[in-house]
Coordinates of C-alpha atoms in Angstrom, one line a residue:
M30 CA 83.3 44.2 100.6
T31 CA 85.3 43.3 103.7
R32 CA 87.9 45.2 105.6
P33 CA 90.3 44.1 108.4
L34 CA 89.5 45.4 111.8
A35 CA 92.1 47.0 114.1
I36 CA 92.9 44.8 117.1
E37 CA 92.2 46.3 120.4
A38 CA 92.9 44.2 123.5
P39 CA 93.8 44.7 127.2
V40 CA 97.5 45.1 128.0
A41 CA 98.4 45.0 131.7
L42 CA 101.7 46.5 132.8
E43 CA 103.4 45.2 135.9
F44 CA 106.6 46.8 137.3
N45 CA 108.7 44.7 139.7
G46 CA 105.7 42.5 140.3
I47 CA 103.3 45.4 141.1
G48 CA 100.2 45.9 138.9
Y49 CA 100.4 49.4 137.6
A50 CA 98.0 50.0 134.7
V51 CA 95.8 48.3 132.1
L52 CA 95.8 49.8 128.6
M53 CA 93.5 49.1 125.7
A54 CA 96.1 48.7 122.9
T55 CA 97.1 47.1 119.6
P56 CA 99.2 44.1 120.7
T57 CA 102.2 44.8 118.5
D58 CA 105.6 46.3 119.4
L59 CA 104.7 45.7 123.1
G60 CA 108.4 45.8 124.2
D61 CA 108.5 49.4 122.8
L62 CA 105.3 50.2 124.6
A63 CA 106.7 49.1 127.9
Y64 CA 109.8 51.2 127.6
G65 CA 108.0 54.3 126.4
F66 CA 105.3 54.0 129.0
A67 CA 107.9 53.6 131.7
L68 CA 109.7 56.8 130.6
S69 CA 106.5 58.8 130.2
E70 CA 105.5 57.7 133.8
R71 CA 109.0 58.8 135.0
L72 CA 109.7 55.3 136.3
I73 CA 112.9 55.2 134.3
D74 CA 115.4 57.7 132.9
D75 CA 116.9 55.6 130.1
A76 CA 116.8 52.2 128.5
G77 CA 119.4 50.9 131.0
D78 CA 116.9 51.2 133.8
I79 CA 114.9 48.2 132.5
A80 CA 116.5 44.8 133.1
E81 CA 113.8 42.7 131.4
V82 CA 110.4 42.8 129.7
D83 CA 108.4 39.6 129.6
A84 CA 105.2 39.5 127.6
H85 CA 102.8 36.9 129.0
R86 CA 99.9 36.3 126.7
T87 CA 96.6 35.0 128.0
A88 CA 93.1 34.3 126.6
R89 CA 92.0 37.8 127.8
G90 CA 95.0 39.9 126.8
T91 CA 98.7 40.4 127.5
V92 CA 100.6 41.0 130.7
L93 CA 103.8 42.9 130.3
R94 CA 106.1 42.1 133.3
V95 CA 108.7 44.8 133.5
T96 CA 111.7 44.4 135.8
L97 CA 113.4 47.6 136.7
R98 CA 117.0 47.9 137.9
P99 CA 117.5 47.9 141.7
G100 CA 116.9 51.2 143.3
L101 CA 113.8 52.2 141.3
A102 CA 111.2 50.4 143.3
A103 CA 110.3 53.6 145.2
R104 CA 109.3 55.3 142.0
V105 CA 106.8 52.6 141.3
A106 CA 105.4 52.7 144.8
D107 CA 105.0 56.5 144.6
R108 CA 103.1 56.3 141.3
V109 CA 101.0 53.1 141.6
R110 CA 97.5 53.9 140.4
H111 CA 94.3 52.8 142.0
R112 CA 91.9 53.1 139.1
V113 CA 88.3 53.6 140.2
S114 CA 86.7 54.0 136.8
D115 CA 87.4 53.2 133.1
S116 CA 89.0 56.1 131.3
S117 CA 91.6 56.7 128.6
C118 CA 92.7 60.0 130.2
G119 CA 95.1 58.3 132.5
L120 CA 94.0 60.4 135.5
C121 CA 91.1 58.6 137.1
G122 CA 92.0 57.0 140.5
I123 CA 95.3 58.9 141.2
E124 CA 95.0 59.5 144.9
N125 CA 97.3 62.5 145.0
L126 CA 96.0 65.0 142.4
E127 CA 99.2 67.0 142.6
Q128 CA 100.8 64.2 140.6
A129 CA 98.6 64.9 137.7
L130 CA 100.4 68.0 136.7
R131 CA 103.9 67.6 137.9
P132 CA 106.6 70.1 136.9
L133 CA 108.2 69.4 133.5
P134 CA 111.8 70.0 132.5
R135 CA 112.6 72.6 129.8
I136 CA 113.4 71.4 126.3
A137 CA 117.1 71.8 126.0
A138 CA 117.2 72.3 122.2
P139 CA 113.9 73.5 120.7
W140 CA 113.3 72.9 117.0
Q141 CA 114.7 75.5 114.7
G142 CA 113.4 74.0 111.5
D143 CA 111.1 75.2 108.7
R144 CA 107.4 74.3 108.3
A145 CA 108.3 72.9 104.9
A146 CA 109.7 69.9 106.8
V147 CA 106.3 69.3 108.3
F148 CA 104.7 69.5 104.9
H149 CA 107.2 67.0 103.6
A150 CA 106.6 64.6 106.5
L151 CA 102.8 64.8 106.0
E152 CA 103.2 63.8 102.3
R153 CA 105.0 60.6 103.4
F154 CA 103.2 59.8 106.6
R155 CA 100.4 57.6 105.3
E156 CA 102.7 55.3 103.4
H157 CA 104.5 54.5 106.7
Q158 CA 101.2 53.5 108.4
P159 CA 100.3 50.0 107.1
L160 CA 97.8 49.3 109.9
H161 CA 96.0 52.5 109.3
R162 CA 95.9 51.9 105.5
T163 CA 94.3 48.5 106.0
T164 CA 91.9 49.3 108.9
G165 CA 91.5 53.1 109.0
A166 CA 91.3 52.8 112.8
V167 CA 94.7 53.4 114.3
H168 CA 96.9 56.3 115.1
G169 CA 100.5 56.8 114.0
A170 CA 103.5 58.4 115.7
A171 CA 106.5 59.3 113.5
L172 CA 110.1 60.3 114.2
C173 CA 111.0 62.8 111.5
D174 CA 114.4 64.3 110.7
A175 CA 115.1 68.0 110.4
E176 CA 114.0 68.0 106.8
G177 CA 110.8 66.0 107.3
G178 CA 112.1 62.6 106.3
I179 CA 110.4 59.8 108.3
R180 CA 112.9 57.7 110.2
L181 CA 110.6 55.5 112.4
V182 CA 106.9 55.0 112.9
R183 CA 104.8 53.1 115.4
E184 CA 101.0 52.5 115.3
D185 CA 98.3 51.8 117.9
V186 CA 94.5 52.2 118.4
G187 CA 95.4 54.7 121.1
R188 CA 97.3 57.9 120.3
H189 CA 99.1 57.8 123.7
N190 CA 100.1 54.2 123.1
A191 CA 101.4 55.0 119.6
F192 CA 103.6 57.7 120.9
D193 CA 104.8 55.6 123.8
K194 CA 105.7 52.9 121.3
L195 CA 107.7 55.4 119.3
I196 CA 109.5 56.7 122.3
G197 CA 110.2 53.2 123.5
A198 CA 111.6 52.1 120.2
M199 CA 113.9 55.1 120.1
L200 CA 115.1 54.2 123.6
R201 CA 115.8 50.6 122.7
L202 CA 117.5 51.5 119.4
D203 CA 119.5 54.3 121.1
T204 CA 118.1 56.7 118.5
A205 CA 118.2 60.4 119.1
W206 CA 116.0 63.2 117.8
E207 CA 119.0 64.9 116.0
G208 CA 117.1 68.1 115.5
G209 CA 114.0 66.4 114.2
F210 CA 110.5 66.3 115.5
A211 CA 107.5 64.0 116.2
L212 CA 104.4 63.9 114.0
L213 CA 101.2 62.4 115.4
S214 CA 97.9 61.6 113.7
S215 CA 95.8 62.9 116.5
R216 CA 94.8 66.0 118.5
C217 CA 97.4 67.6 120.7
S218 CA 96.4 66.7 124.2
Y219 CA 98.4 67.7 127.3
E220 CA 99.5 64.0 127.9
L221 CA 101.1 63.9 124.5
V222 CA 102.9 67.2 125.2
E223 CA 104.2 65.7 128.5
K224 CA 105.4 62.6 126.7
A225 CA 107.2 64.7 124.1
V226 CA 108.9 66.9 126.8
L227 CA 110.0 63.9 128.9
A228 CA 111.5 62.3 125.8
G229 CA 113.4 65.5 124.9
C230 CA 111.5 66.0 121.6
P231 CA 112.4 69.3 119.9
M232 CA 109.0 69.9 118.4
L233 CA 105.6 68.2 118.4
A234 CA 103.4 68.3 115.3
T235 CA 99.8 66.9 115.3
I236 CA 97.1 66.6 112.7
S237 CA 94.4 68.1 114.9
A238 CA 94.0 71.0 117.3
P239 CA 95.5 71.3 120.8
T240 CA 93.7 71.7 124.1
S241 CA 94.2 74.7 126.3
L242 CA 96.1 72.7 128.8
A243 CA 98.4 71.2 126.1
V244 CA 99.3 74.8 125.0
E245 CA 99.9 75.9 128.6
R246 CA 102.1 72.8 129.4
A247 CA 104.1 73.2 126.1
A248 CA 104.7 76.9 126.8
A249 CA 105.9 76.1 130.3
A250 CA 108.4 73.6 129.0
G251 CA 109.5 75.5 125.9
L252 CA 108.2 72.9 123.5
P253 CA 107.2 74.3 120.1
L254 CA 103.9 73.0 118.7
T255 CA 102.8 72.7 115.1
V256 CA 99.1 71.8 115.1
L257 CA 96.2 71.5 112.6
A258 CA 98.9 70.2 110.3
R259 CA 97.7 70.0 106.7
P260 CA 99.5 69.5 103.4
D261 CA 99.4 73.3 102.7
A262 CA 98.9 75.0 106.1
V263 CA 99.9 74.6 109.8
L264 CA 99.4 76.6 113.0
A265 CA 102.6 77.0 115.0
T266 CA 103.0 78.0 118.6
R267 CA 106.3 78.8 120.4

């Protein structure tokens, strides 16, 4: 018996010609990844801040060359990372540790929906994850409407990348949350909470448990969490 393997490859991001980060990612929907990553890093405020994304494929991986609109170069300079070790946490090598936990905005319109919507989304989640069905080795991030209908999904070997791809796709398609929520097939880490807040997500639901810092950051921003999401039970925080 054979089974396809999930592709994991280096994806380097350059902003205005400056090397910024190297991610280990699934090389699909890379334009979405560039947009979502840029928003999560606070390099842009909306889709109009990106002039161009050029994907340059090499034998060793892909280089995403992102051109920002004039006036945003200072943001890149302020946040350029000098990585000193390999890590998926995204913190290693940041010279100014104060940047690790920068203040977050408050969620303007927190989710007011019912947990039945989460159960409904969970029932349909797997059928919207073709890569996971064939490989069993990738994460999914879904945009769900207020009733739990799944509107958009992105997948990646990395949970952070999957969410960035979803956020980036929403930016590029000019798609709003419209009272819905995000459903992620992962634990609830503080980085995912921050991505959700910066994207204006009304509520974040995850399959697995949260970390202490994720709960603290979500509470500070007024982001409702629904964690340990199962077909018949969830744990909610407000």
